[in-house]
Short mmCIF file of N, CA and C in Angstrom, two decimals:
data_model
loop_
_atom_site.label_atom_id
_atom_site.label_comp_id
_atom_site.label_asym_id
_atom_site.label_seq_id
_atom_site.Cartn_x
_atom_site.Cartn_y
_atom_site.Cartn_z
N MET Q 1 -40.55 29.40 -37.04
CA MET Q 1 -40.25 30.76 -36.61
C MET Q 1 -40.95 31.06 -35.30
N ARG Q 2 -40.22 31.66 -34.40
CA ARG Q 2 -40.82 32.06 -33.15
C ARG Q 2 -41.82 33.17 -33.43
N GLY Q 3 -42.94 33.15 -32.76
CA GLY Q 3 -43.94 34.18 -32.93
C GLY Q 3 -44.98 33.86 -33.98
N LEU Q 4 -44.77 32.79 -34.72
CA LEU Q 4 -45.77 32.42 -35.72
C LEU Q 4 -46.86 31.61 -35.06
N ARG Q 5 -48.06 31.83 -35.49
CA ARG Q 5 -49.17 31.03 -35.00
C ARG Q 5 -49.89 30.46 -36.20
N ARG Q 6 -50.63 29.43 -35.99
CA ARG Q 6 -51.36 28.81 -37.08
C ARG Q 6 -52.55 29.67 -37.45
N ALA Q 7 -52.74 29.84 -38.75
CA ALA Q 7 -53.92 30.54 -39.25
C ALA Q 7 -55.09 29.57 -39.18
N PRO Q 8 -56.30 30.07 -39.28
CA PRO Q 8 -57.44 29.15 -39.31
C PRO Q 8 -57.25 28.12 -40.41
N ALA Q 9 -57.68 26.92 -40.14
CA ALA Q 9 -57.50 25.82 -41.09
C ALA Q 9 -58.12 26.16 -42.44
N ILE Q 10 -57.42 25.76 -43.49
CA ILE Q 10 -57.93 25.96 -44.84
C ILE Q 10 -59.07 24.98 -45.04
N ASP Q 11 -60.12 25.46 -45.66
CA ASP Q 11 -61.27 24.61 -45.93
C ASP Q 11 -60.90 23.58 -46.99
N MET Q 12 -60.66 22.37 -46.55
CA MET Q 12 -60.31 21.30 -47.48
C MET Q 12 -61.58 20.57 -47.88
N THR Q 13 -62.34 21.21 -48.74
CA THR Q 13 -63.56 20.61 -49.23
C THR Q 13 -63.20 19.45 -50.14
N ARG Q 14 -64.22 18.68 -50.45
CA ARG Q 14 -64.00 17.53 -51.34
C ARG Q 14 -63.39 17.98 -52.66
N SER Q 15 -63.89 19.09 -53.21
CA SER Q 15 -63.36 19.56 -54.49
C SER Q 15 -61.89 19.96 -54.35
N SER Q 16 -61.52 20.54 -53.22
CA SER Q 16 -60.13 20.93 -53.01
C SER Q 16 -59.23 19.71 -52.92
N ILE Q 17 -59.70 18.69 -52.25
CA ILE Q 17 -58.94 17.44 -52.13
C ILE Q 17 -58.78 16.80 -53.50
N VAL Q 18 -59.84 16.79 -54.28
CA VAL Q 18 -59.79 16.21 -55.62
C VAL Q 18 -58.82 17.02 -56.49
N ALA Q 19 -58.89 18.34 -56.42
CA ALA Q 19 -57.99 19.20 -57.20
C ALA Q 19 -56.54 18.93 -56.82
N ARG Q 20 -56.29 18.78 -55.55
CA ARG Q 20 -54.92 18.49 -55.09
C ARG Q 20 -54.42 17.17 -55.67
N ARG Q 21 -55.29 16.17 -55.72
CA ARG Q 21 -54.88 14.86 -56.26
C ARG Q 21 -54.54 14.95 -57.75
N TYR Q 22 -55.36 15.67 -58.50
CA TYR Q 22 -55.04 15.86 -59.93
C TYR Q 22 -53.70 16.59 -60.07
N ALA Q 23 -53.50 17.62 -59.26
CA ALA Q 23 -52.25 18.39 -59.33
C ALA Q 23 -51.06 17.51 -58.98
N GLU Q 24 -51.20 16.68 -57.96
CA GLU Q 24 -50.10 15.79 -57.56
C GLU Q 24 -49.76 14.80 -58.67
N ALA Q 25 -50.77 14.25 -59.30
CA ALA Q 25 -50.53 13.29 -60.38
C ALA Q 25 -49.86 13.98 -61.57
N TYR Q 26 -50.37 15.13 -61.96
CA TYR Q 26 -49.81 15.87 -63.09
C TYR Q 26 -48.38 16.32 -62.77
N PHE Q 27 -48.16 16.75 -61.53
CA PHE Q 27 -46.83 17.19 -61.12
C PHE Q 27 -45.84 16.03 -61.14
N ALA Q 28 -46.27 14.87 -60.68
CA ALA Q 28 -45.38 13.69 -60.68
C ALA Q 28 -44.94 13.36 -62.10
N LEU Q 29 -45.88 13.43 -63.04
CA LEU Q 29 -45.54 13.18 -64.45
C LEU Q 29 -44.57 14.24 -64.97
N ALA Q 30 -44.81 15.49 -64.60
CA ALA Q 30 -43.94 16.58 -65.04
C ALA Q 30 -42.53 16.40 -64.49
N LYS Q 31 -42.45 16.01 -63.24
CA LYS Q 31 -41.15 15.81 -62.61
C LYS Q 31 -40.41 14.65 -63.27
N ASP Q 32 -41.14 13.57 -63.54
CA ASP Q 32 -40.53 12.43 -64.24
C ASP Q 32 -40.01 12.84 -65.61
N ALA Q 33 -40.75 13.73 -66.27
CA ALA Q 33 -40.35 14.20 -67.60
C ALA Q 33 -39.23 15.24 -67.51
N GLY Q 34 -38.97 15.74 -66.31
CA GLY Q 34 -37.91 16.72 -66.12
C GLY Q 34 -38.23 18.10 -66.66
N ASP Q 35 -39.51 18.44 -66.69
CA ASP Q 35 -39.91 19.73 -67.26
C ASP Q 35 -41.07 20.33 -66.45
N ILE Q 36 -40.83 20.59 -65.20
CA ILE Q 36 -41.87 21.12 -64.32
C ILE Q 36 -42.39 22.46 -64.83
N ALA Q 37 -41.50 23.34 -65.26
CA ALA Q 37 -41.92 24.67 -65.73
C ALA Q 37 -42.72 24.57 -67.03
N GLY Q 38 -42.28 23.73 -67.94
CA GLY Q 38 -42.98 23.57 -69.22
C GLY Q 38 -44.37 23.01 -69.03
N TRP Q 39 -44.49 22.02 -68.16
CA TRP Q 39 -45.80 21.42 -67.90
C TRP Q 39 -46.70 22.43 -67.19
N ARG Q 40 -46.11 23.28 -66.37
CA ARG Q 40 -46.90 24.31 -65.69
C ARG Q 40 -47.47 25.28 -66.72
N ASN Q 41 -46.65 25.64 -67.70
CA ASN Q 41 -47.13 26.54 -68.76
C ASN Q 41 -48.26 25.90 -69.55
N GLU Q 42 -48.15 24.61 -69.82
CA GLU Q 42 -49.21 23.89 -70.53
C GLU Q 42 -50.50 23.88 -69.70
N LEU Q 43 -50.36 23.60 -68.41
CA LEU Q 43 -51.52 23.59 -67.52
C LEU Q 43 -52.16 24.97 -67.46
N SER Q 44 -51.35 25.99 -67.39
CA SER Q 44 -51.86 27.36 -67.38
C SER Q 44 -52.63 27.67 -68.66
N ALA Q 45 -52.13 27.19 -69.79
CA ALA Q 45 -52.82 27.41 -71.07
C ALA Q 45 -54.17 26.72 -71.08
N VAL Q 46 -54.25 25.51 -70.50
CA VAL Q 46 -55.53 24.79 -70.41
C VAL Q 46 -56.50 25.59 -69.55
N VAL Q 47 -56.01 26.10 -68.43
CA VAL Q 47 -56.85 26.92 -67.55
C VAL Q 47 -57.36 28.14 -68.31
N ASP Q 48 -56.48 28.79 -69.05
CA ASP Q 48 -56.88 29.98 -69.82
C ASP Q 48 -57.97 29.66 -70.83
N VAL Q 49 -57.82 28.55 -71.56
CA VAL Q 49 -58.81 28.18 -72.58
C VAL Q 49 -60.16 27.93 -71.94
N PHE Q 50 -60.18 27.16 -70.86
CA PHE Q 50 -61.45 26.78 -70.26
C PHE Q 50 -62.03 27.84 -69.33
N SER Q 51 -61.28 28.92 -69.10
CA SER Q 51 -61.80 29.98 -68.24
C SER Q 51 -62.72 30.94 -68.99
N HIS Q 52 -62.74 30.86 -70.32
CA HIS Q 52 -63.70 31.66 -71.08
C HIS Q 52 -65.10 31.12 -70.80
N ASP Q 53 -66.01 32.02 -70.45
CA ASP Q 53 -67.35 31.62 -70.03
C ASP Q 53 -68.02 30.64 -70.98
N GLU Q 54 -68.03 30.96 -72.25
CA GLU Q 54 -68.74 30.11 -73.21
C GLU Q 54 -68.11 28.73 -73.32
N VAL Q 55 -66.79 28.68 -73.33
CA VAL Q 55 -66.09 27.40 -73.42
C VAL Q 55 -66.33 26.59 -72.16
N GLY Q 56 -66.15 27.24 -71.01
CA GLY Q 56 -66.35 26.55 -69.74
C GLY Q 56 -67.74 25.97 -69.60
N ARG Q 57 -68.74 26.73 -70.03
CA ARG Q 57 -70.12 26.23 -69.95
C ARG Q 57 -70.35 25.09 -70.93
N ALA Q 58 -69.77 25.19 -72.12
CA ALA Q 58 -70.00 24.17 -73.15
C ALA Q 58 -69.43 22.82 -72.74
N VAL Q 59 -68.23 22.80 -72.17
CA VAL Q 59 -67.59 21.51 -71.86
C VAL Q 59 -68.18 20.83 -70.63
N VAL Q 60 -69.02 21.54 -69.89
CA VAL Q 60 -69.69 20.90 -68.75
C VAL Q 60 -71.19 20.78 -68.97
N ASN Q 61 -71.66 21.19 -70.13
CA ASN Q 61 -73.09 21.17 -70.44
C ASN Q 61 -73.58 19.73 -70.60
N PRO Q 62 -74.43 19.25 -69.69
CA PRO Q 62 -74.89 17.86 -69.78
C PRO Q 62 -75.82 17.61 -70.97
N ARG Q 63 -76.31 18.68 -71.59
CA ARG Q 63 -77.19 18.50 -72.76
C ARG Q 63 -76.40 18.11 -74.01
N LEU Q 64 -75.13 18.45 -74.01
CA LEU Q 64 -74.28 18.04 -75.14
C LEU Q 64 -73.75 16.64 -74.87
N PRO Q 65 -73.70 15.80 -75.88
CA PRO Q 65 -73.12 14.46 -75.68
C PRO Q 65 -71.66 14.58 -75.23
N LEU Q 66 -71.23 13.66 -74.40
CA LEU Q 66 -69.87 13.68 -73.87
C LEU Q 66 -68.84 13.73 -75.00
N SER Q 67 -69.05 12.94 -76.03
CA SER Q 67 -68.08 12.92 -77.14
C SER Q 67 -67.94 14.30 -77.78
N GLN Q 68 -69.03 15.03 -77.86
CA GLN Q 68 -69.00 16.37 -78.45
C GLN Q 68 -68.25 17.35 -77.53
N ARG Q 69 -68.48 17.22 -76.22
CA ARG Q 69 -67.79 18.09 -75.26
C ARG Q 69 -66.29 17.83 -75.28
N VAL Q 70 -65.92 16.54 -75.33
CA VAL Q 70 -64.49 16.19 -75.36
C VAL Q 70 -63.86 16.72 -76.65
N ARG Q 71 -64.53 16.50 -77.78
CA ARG Q 71 -63.99 16.95 -79.06
C ARG Q 71 -63.81 18.48 -79.06
N LEU Q 72 -64.80 19.20 -78.54
CA LEU Q 72 -64.70 20.66 -78.46
C LEU Q 72 -63.48 21.07 -77.64
N GLY Q 73 -63.36 20.48 -76.46
CA GLY Q 73 -62.23 20.82 -75.58
C GLY Q 73 -60.89 20.53 -76.22
N LEU Q 74 -60.77 19.37 -76.85
CA LEU Q 74 -59.50 18.99 -77.46
C LEU Q 74 -59.21 19.82 -78.71
N ASP Q 75 -60.25 20.18 -79.46
CA ASP Q 75 -60.05 21.05 -80.62
C ASP Q 75 -59.48 22.41 -80.20
N LEU Q 76 -59.94 22.90 -79.08
CA LEU Q 76 -59.45 24.19 -78.59
C LEU Q 76 -58.02 24.11 -78.07
N LEU Q 77 -57.58 22.89 -77.76
CA LEU Q 77 -56.22 22.68 -77.25
C LEU Q 77 -55.35 22.03 -78.32
N ASP Q 78 -55.63 22.34 -79.57
CA ASP Q 78 -54.96 21.69 -80.70
C ASP Q 78 -53.44 21.71 -80.60
N GLY Q 79 -52.85 22.80 -80.18
CA GLY Q 79 -51.39 22.89 -80.12
C GLY Q 79 -50.79 22.44 -78.80
N ALA Q 80 -51.62 22.01 -77.87
CA ALA Q 80 -51.13 21.63 -76.54
C ALA Q 80 -50.46 20.26 -76.58
N SER Q 81 -49.67 19.99 -75.56
CA SER Q 81 -48.98 18.71 -75.44
C SER Q 81 -49.97 17.59 -75.14
N SER Q 82 -49.55 16.36 -75.39
CA SER Q 82 -50.40 15.20 -75.10
C SER Q 82 -50.80 15.14 -73.63
N PRO Q 83 -49.87 15.34 -72.68
CA PRO Q 83 -50.28 15.29 -71.27
C PRO Q 83 -51.34 16.33 -70.92
N ALA Q 84 -51.20 17.54 -71.46
CA ALA Q 84 -52.19 18.59 -71.17
C ALA Q 84 -53.53 18.23 -71.78
N ARG Q 85 -53.50 17.70 -73.00
CA ARG Q 85 -54.75 17.29 -73.65
C ARG Q 85 -55.38 16.10 -72.91
N ASN Q 86 -54.56 15.17 -72.44
CA ASN Q 86 -55.09 14.03 -71.69
C ASN Q 86 -55.74 14.48 -70.38
N LEU Q 87 -55.09 15.43 -69.71
CA LEU Q 87 -55.68 15.96 -68.48
C LEU Q 87 -57.02 16.63 -68.78
N ALA Q 88 -57.05 17.43 -69.84
CA ALA Q 88 -58.29 18.11 -70.22
C ALA Q 88 -59.39 17.10 -70.53
N ARG Q 89 -59.04 16.06 -71.28
CA ARG Q 89 -60.03 15.02 -71.61
C ARG Q 89 -60.58 14.39 -70.33
N LEU Q 90 -59.69 14.03 -69.43
CA LEU Q 90 -60.10 13.41 -68.17
C LEU Q 90 -61.01 14.33 -67.36
N LEU Q 91 -60.65 15.60 -67.29
CA LEU Q 91 -61.46 16.55 -66.52
C LEU Q 91 -62.83 16.77 -67.15
N ILE Q 92 -62.89 16.78 -68.47
CA ILE Q 92 -64.18 16.92 -69.15
C ILE Q 92 -65.03 15.68 -68.89
N GLU Q 93 -64.43 14.51 -69.05
CA GLU Q 93 -65.17 13.26 -68.86
C GLU Q 93 -65.70 13.12 -67.44
N ARG Q 94 -64.94 13.59 -66.49
CA ARG Q 94 -65.33 13.44 -65.08
C ARG Q 94 -66.01 14.69 -64.52
N ARG Q 95 -66.32 15.62 -65.39
CA ARG Q 95 -66.99 16.87 -65.01
C ARG Q 95 -66.23 17.63 -63.93
N ARG Q 96 -64.94 17.71 -64.11
CA ARG Q 96 -64.07 18.38 -63.14
C ARG Q 96 -63.41 19.64 -63.70
N VAL Q 97 -63.85 20.10 -64.86
CA VAL Q 97 -63.25 21.28 -65.48
C VAL Q 97 -63.25 22.49 -64.54
N PRO Q 98 -64.30 22.71 -63.73
CA PRO Q 98 -64.27 23.87 -62.83
C PRO Q 98 -63.13 23.84 -61.81
N LEU Q 99 -62.49 22.68 -61.63
CA LEU Q 99 -61.38 22.58 -60.68
C LEU Q 99 -60.05 23.07 -61.25
N LEU Q 100 -60.01 23.38 -62.54
CA LEU Q 100 -58.74 23.73 -63.17
C LEU Q 100 -57.95 24.83 -62.46
N PRO Q 101 -58.56 25.96 -62.09
CA PRO Q 101 -57.76 26.99 -61.40
C PRO Q 101 -57.16 26.48 -60.08
N GLU Q 102 -57.91 25.66 -59.38
CA GLU Q 102 -57.41 25.13 -58.12
C GLU Q 102 -56.31 24.08 -58.36
N ILE Q 103 -56.44 23.32 -59.43
CA ILE Q 103 -55.40 22.35 -59.79
C ILE Q 103 -54.10 23.11 -60.07
N LEU Q 104 -54.20 24.20 -60.81
CA LEU Q 104 -53.02 25.02 -61.11
C LEU Q 104 -52.40 25.58 -59.83
N ALA Q 105 -53.23 26.05 -58.91
CA ALA Q 105 -52.72 26.61 -57.65
C ALA Q 105 -51.98 25.54 -56.85
N HIS Q 106 -52.53 24.33 -56.79
CA HIS Q 106 -51.86 23.23 -56.08
C HIS Q 106 -50.57 22.85 -56.78
N TYR Q 107 -50.59 22.84 -58.11
CA TYR Q 107 -49.38 22.53 -58.89
C TYR Q 107 -48.27 23.53 -58.53
N ASP Q 108 -48.63 24.81 -58.47
CA ASP Q 108 -47.64 25.83 -58.14
C ASP Q 108 -47.05 25.61 -56.75
N LEU Q 109 -47.89 25.21 -55.80
CA LEU Q 109 -47.38 24.92 -54.45
C LEU Q 109 -46.40 23.76 -54.48
N LEU Q 110 -46.73 22.72 -55.24
CA LEU Q 110 -45.83 21.57 -55.35
C LEU Q 110 -44.51 21.96 -56.01
N ALA Q 111 -44.58 22.78 -57.04
CA ALA Q 111 -43.36 23.23 -57.73
C ALA Q 111 -42.49 24.07 -56.79
N ASP Q 112 -43.12 24.94 -56.02
CA ASP Q 112 -42.37 25.74 -55.05
C ASP Q 112 -41.69 24.85 -54.02
N ARG Q 113 -42.43 23.91 -53.49
CA ARG Q 113 -41.89 23.01 -52.48
C ARG Q 113 -40.71 22.23 -53.05
N ASP Q 114 -40.86 21.76 -54.29
CA ASP Q 114 -39.82 20.97 -54.93
C ASP Q 114 -38.55 21.78 -55.15
N SER Q 115 -38.70 23.06 -55.45
CA SER Q 115 -37.53 23.90 -55.72
C SER Q 115 -37.02 24.62 -54.48
N GLY Q 116 -37.67 24.41 -53.34
CA GLY Q 116 -37.22 25.03 -52.10
C GLY Q 116 -37.63 26.48 -51.95
N VAL Q 117 -38.60 26.92 -52.73
CA VAL Q 117 -39.07 28.30 -52.65
C VAL Q 117 -40.20 28.40 -51.63
N VAL Q 118 -40.13 29.41 -50.79
CA VAL Q 118 -41.19 29.69 -49.83
C VAL Q 118 -41.84 31.00 -50.25
N ARG Q 119 -43.16 31.01 -50.30
CA ARG Q 119 -43.88 32.24 -50.64
C ARG Q 119 -44.40 32.87 -49.35
N ALA Q 120 -44.17 34.16 -49.24
CA ALA Q 120 -44.63 34.90 -48.07
C ALA Q 120 -45.43 36.11 -48.53
N GLU Q 121 -46.52 36.36 -47.84
CA GLU Q 121 -47.30 37.56 -48.10
C GLU Q 121 -47.04 38.52 -46.95
N VAL Q 122 -46.55 39.70 -47.28
CA VAL Q 122 -46.23 40.70 -46.27
C VAL Q 122 -47.21 41.86 -46.43
N THR Q 123 -47.95 42.13 -45.36
CA THR Q 123 -48.92 43.22 -45.37
C THR Q 123 -48.41 44.34 -44.49
N THR Q 124 -48.41 45.55 -45.04
CA THR Q 124 -48.00 46.74 -44.31
C THR Q 124 -49.06 47.82 -44.48
N ALA Q 125 -49.00 48.82 -43.61
CA ALA Q 125 -49.97 49.91 -43.69
C ALA Q 125 -49.62 50.88 -44.81
N VAL Q 126 -48.34 50.99 -45.10
CA VAL Q 126 -47.86 51.92 -46.14
C VAL Q 126 -46.92 51.17 -47.08
N PRO Q 127 -46.69 51.72 -48.27
CA PRO Q 127 -45.76 51.06 -49.20
C PRO Q 127 -44.35 50.97 -48.61
N LEU Q 128 -43.65 49.89 -48.92
CA LEU Q 128 -42.27 49.72 -48.47
C LEU Q 128 -41.31 50.20 -49.54
N ASP Q 129 -40.18 50.75 -49.08
CA ASP Q 129 -39.13 51.08 -50.05
C ASP Q 129 -38.37 49.79 -50.38
N GLU Q 130 -37.58 49.84 -51.44
CA GLU Q 130 -36.88 48.64 -51.91
C GLU Q 130 -35.94 48.06 -50.86
N ARG Q 131 -35.27 48.91 -50.12
CA ARG Q 131 -34.32 48.44 -49.11
C ARG Q 131 -35.04 47.67 -48.00
N THR Q 132 -36.15 48.21 -47.52
CA THR Q 132 -36.91 47.53 -46.47
C THR Q 132 -37.45 46.20 -46.97
N GLU Q 133 -37.95 46.20 -48.20
CA GLU Q 133 -38.45 44.96 -48.79
C GLU Q 133 -37.32 43.92 -48.87
N ARG Q 134 -36.15 44.35 -49.31
CA ARG Q 134 -35.00 43.45 -49.42
C ARG Q 134 -34.58 42.95 -48.04
N ASP Q 135 -34.59 43.83 -47.04
CA ASP Q 135 -34.22 43.43 -45.67
C ASP Q 135 -35.18 42.38 -45.13
N ILE Q 136 -36.47 42.57 -45.36
CA ILE Q 136 -37.47 41.60 -44.91
C ILE Q 136 -37.25 40.27 -45.62
N SER Q 137 -37.04 40.33 -46.93
CA SER Q 137 -36.81 39.11 -47.71
C SER Q 137 -35.57 38.37 -47.22
N ASN Q 138 -34.48 39.10 -46.99
CA ASN Q 138 -33.24 38.48 -46.51
C ASN Q 138 -33.43 37.86 -45.13
N ALA Q 139 -34.13 38.57 -44.24
CA ALA Q 139 -34.37 38.04 -42.89
C ALA Q 139 -35.20 36.76 -42.94
N LEU Q 140 -36.23 36.77 -43.78
CA LEU Q 140 -37.06 35.57 -43.91
C LEU Q 140 -36.27 34.42 -44.52
N SER Q 141 -35.48 34.70 -45.54
CA SER Q 141 -34.67 33.66 -46.18
C SER Q 141 -33.71 33.03 -45.18
N GLU Q 142 -33.08 33.88 -44.38
CA GLU Q 142 -32.14 33.40 -43.38
C GLU Q 142 -32.85 32.55 -42.32
N ARG Q 143 -33.99 33.02 -41.88
CA ARG Q 143 -34.75 32.34 -40.83
C ARG Q 143 -35.33 31.02 -41.31
N LEU Q 144 -35.79 31.00 -42.57
CA LEU Q 144 -36.45 29.81 -43.09
C LEU Q 144 -35.48 28.88 -43.82
N GLY Q 145 -34.28 29.34 -44.06
CA GLY Q 145 -33.28 28.51 -44.70
C GLY Q 145 -33.59 28.19 -46.15
N GLY Q 146 -34.11 29.13 -46.88
CA GLY Q 146 -34.40 28.91 -48.29
C GLY Q 146 -34.72 30.21 -49.00
N SER Q 147 -35.03 30.07 -50.25
CA SER Q 147 -35.39 31.23 -51.07
C SER Q 147 -36.83 31.64 -50.75
N VAL Q 148 -37.04 32.93 -50.56
CA VAL Q 148 -38.37 33.44 -50.23
C VAL Q 148 -38.83 34.41 -51.31
N GLN Q 149 -40.03 34.20 -51.79
CA GLN Q 149 -40.65 35.14 -52.72
C GLN Q 149 -41.73 35.89 -51.96
N ILE Q 150 -41.62 37.20 -51.96
CA ILE Q 150 -42.54 38.03 -51.18
C ILE Q 150 -43.59 38.66 -52.10
N THR Q 151 -44.82 38.61 -51.64
CA THR Q 151 -45.90 39.37 -52.26
C THR Q 151 -46.28 40.46 -51.26
N LEU Q 152 -46.22 41.70 -51.70
CA LEU Q 152 -46.52 42.82 -50.81
C LEU Q 152 -47.97 43.24 -50.95
N ARG Q 153 -48.59 43.53 -49.82
CA ARG Q 153 -49.96 44.07 -49.78
C ARG Q 153 -49.96 45.27 -48.87
N GLU Q 154 -50.84 46.19 -49.17
CA GLU Q 154 -51.03 47.34 -48.29
C GLU Q 154 -52.42 47.27 -47.69
N ASP Q 155 -52.49 47.52 -46.39
CA ASP Q 155 -53.76 47.54 -45.68
C ASP Q 155 -53.66 48.60 -44.59
N PRO Q 156 -54.15 49.81 -44.86
CA PRO Q 156 -54.05 50.88 -43.87
C PRO Q 156 -54.71 50.53 -42.53
N ALA Q 157 -55.60 49.56 -42.54
CA ALA Q 157 -56.31 49.19 -41.31
C ALA Q 157 -55.38 48.61 -40.25
N ILE Q 158 -54.20 48.12 -40.64
CA ILE Q 158 -53.30 47.56 -39.62
C ILE Q 158 -52.53 48.67 -38.90
N ILE Q 159 -52.69 49.90 -39.34
CA ILE Q 159 -52.15 51.13 -38.74
C ILE Q 159 -50.63 51.23 -38.91
N GLY Q 160 -49.90 50.21 -38.53
CA GLY Q 160 -48.44 50.21 -38.64
C GLY Q 160 -47.93 48.81 -38.40
N GLY Q 161 -46.62 48.63 -38.48
CA GLY Q 161 -46.06 47.30 -38.31
C GLY Q 161 -46.27 46.47 -39.56
N LEU Q 162 -46.30 45.15 -39.37
CA LEU Q 162 -46.52 44.28 -40.52
C LEU Q 162 -47.13 42.96 -40.10
N VAL Q 163 -47.71 42.30 -41.09
CA VAL Q 163 -48.27 40.96 -40.91
C VAL Q 163 -47.63 40.10 -41.99
N ILE Q 164 -47.02 38.99 -41.57
CA ILE Q 164 -46.39 38.08 -42.53
C ILE Q 164 -47.16 36.76 -42.51
N ARG Q 165 -47.56 36.32 -43.69
CA ARG Q 165 -48.27 35.04 -43.82
C ARG Q 165 -47.42 34.13 -44.70
N ILE Q 166 -47.09 32.96 -44.15
CA ILE Q 166 -46.34 31.95 -44.88
C ILE Q 166 -47.14 30.66 -44.76
N GLY Q 167 -47.80 30.29 -45.84
CA GLY Q 167 -48.66 29.11 -45.78
C GLY Q 167 -49.77 29.34 -44.78
N ASP Q 168 -49.84 28.45 -43.78
CA ASP Q 168 -50.89 28.59 -42.77
C ASP Q 168 -50.35 29.23 -41.48
N ARG Q 169 -49.15 29.80 -41.55
CA ARG Q 169 -48.55 30.46 -40.39
C ARG Q 169 -48.63 31.97 -40.56
N VAL Q 170 -48.89 32.65 -39.44
CA VAL Q 170 -49.03 34.11 -39.48
C VAL Q 170 -48.21 34.72 -38.35
N LEU Q 171 -47.41 35.72 -38.69
CA LEU Q 171 -46.72 36.53 -37.71
C LEU Q 171 -47.36 37.91 -37.79
N ASP Q 172 -48.12 38.27 -36.78
CA ASP Q 172 -48.85 39.53 -36.78
C ASP Q 172 -48.21 40.48 -35.79
N ASP Q 173 -47.43 41.40 -36.29
CA ASP Q 173 -46.78 42.40 -35.47
C ASP Q 173 -47.30 43.79 -35.86
N SER Q 174 -48.63 43.84 -36.07
CA SER Q 174 -49.24 45.10 -36.48
C SER Q 174 -49.66 45.91 -35.26
N VAL Q 175 -49.72 47.20 -35.44
CA VAL Q 175 -50.17 48.09 -34.37
C VAL Q 175 -51.62 47.76 -34.00
N ARG Q 176 -52.43 47.46 -35.00
CA ARG Q 176 -53.83 47.11 -34.74
C ARG Q 176 -53.93 45.94 -33.77
N THR Q 177 -53.17 44.89 -34.00
CA THR Q 177 -53.22 43.71 -33.13
C THR Q 177 -52.71 44.05 -31.73
N HIS Q 178 -51.65 44.84 -31.64
CA HIS Q 178 -51.14 45.23 -30.33
C HIS Q 178 -52.18 46.05 -29.56
N LEU Q 179 -52.89 46.94 -30.25
CA LEU Q 179 -53.95 47.72 -29.60
C LEU Q 179 -55.09 46.82 -29.14
N GLN Q 180 -55.45 45.84 -29.97
CA GLN Q 180 -56.52 44.91 -29.59
C GLN Q 180 -56.11 44.09 -28.36
N GLN Q 181 -54.85 43.67 -28.31
CA GLN Q 181 -54.37 42.91 -27.16
C GLN Q 181 -54.34 43.77 -25.90
N LEU Q 182 -53.95 45.02 -26.06
CA LEU Q 182 -53.94 45.94 -24.93
C LEU Q 182 -55.36 46.19 -24.42
N GLN Q 183 -56.28 46.38 -25.35
CA GLN Q 183 -57.68 46.59 -24.98
C GLN Q 183 -58.23 45.38 -24.24
N ALA Q 184 -57.91 44.19 -24.70
CA ALA Q 184 -58.38 42.96 -24.04
C ALA Q 184 -57.77 42.83 -22.65
N ALA Q 185 -56.51 43.21 -22.50
CA ALA Q 185 -55.85 43.12 -21.20
C ALA Q 185 -56.44 44.12 -20.20
N LEU Q 186 -56.87 45.27 -20.69
CA LEU Q 186 -57.42 46.29 -19.81
C LEU Q 186 -58.90 46.07 -19.49
N ALA Q 187 -59.54 45.22 -20.26
CA ALA Q 187 -60.99 45.00 -20.07
C ALA Q 187 -61.28 44.18 -18.85
#
């Protein structure tokens, strides 16, 4: 898209890279099984179980024997599918349970990419009516050549206009940015 600029680089820390690799492996298995949505639901359930403070602390507690931590985690996932349980076991064994939310986020990105969905965050100073939201969505879909899912945010600090973020690309057509550019030009 014309007018888009790159946002600051995402911090790809070691943990983020590791989370992405787990997500890619799990996604590949889900795709092979032909059930991307079902596997996503299973992964989300694993994230939910391990996001409880006491559970999350217990499965990473080095004072507990590994076998006990694994058994606890798998007992809590009693109704989960074998792939979800296997992922949980692997994450417990490798002390990677804290990466689960990030693994889920990467999985969602892979699923979107696979289905041709583009996610856009649209920030405006005031709430949009349904027609304007639909017009923005249609314009983005046409421009990007695919289905666009919009998340709306309000930020009165932008004064007016809008800011569209798609991945690492940003189209900033806000009044605030125009005023800042004018101020810089006059300085």
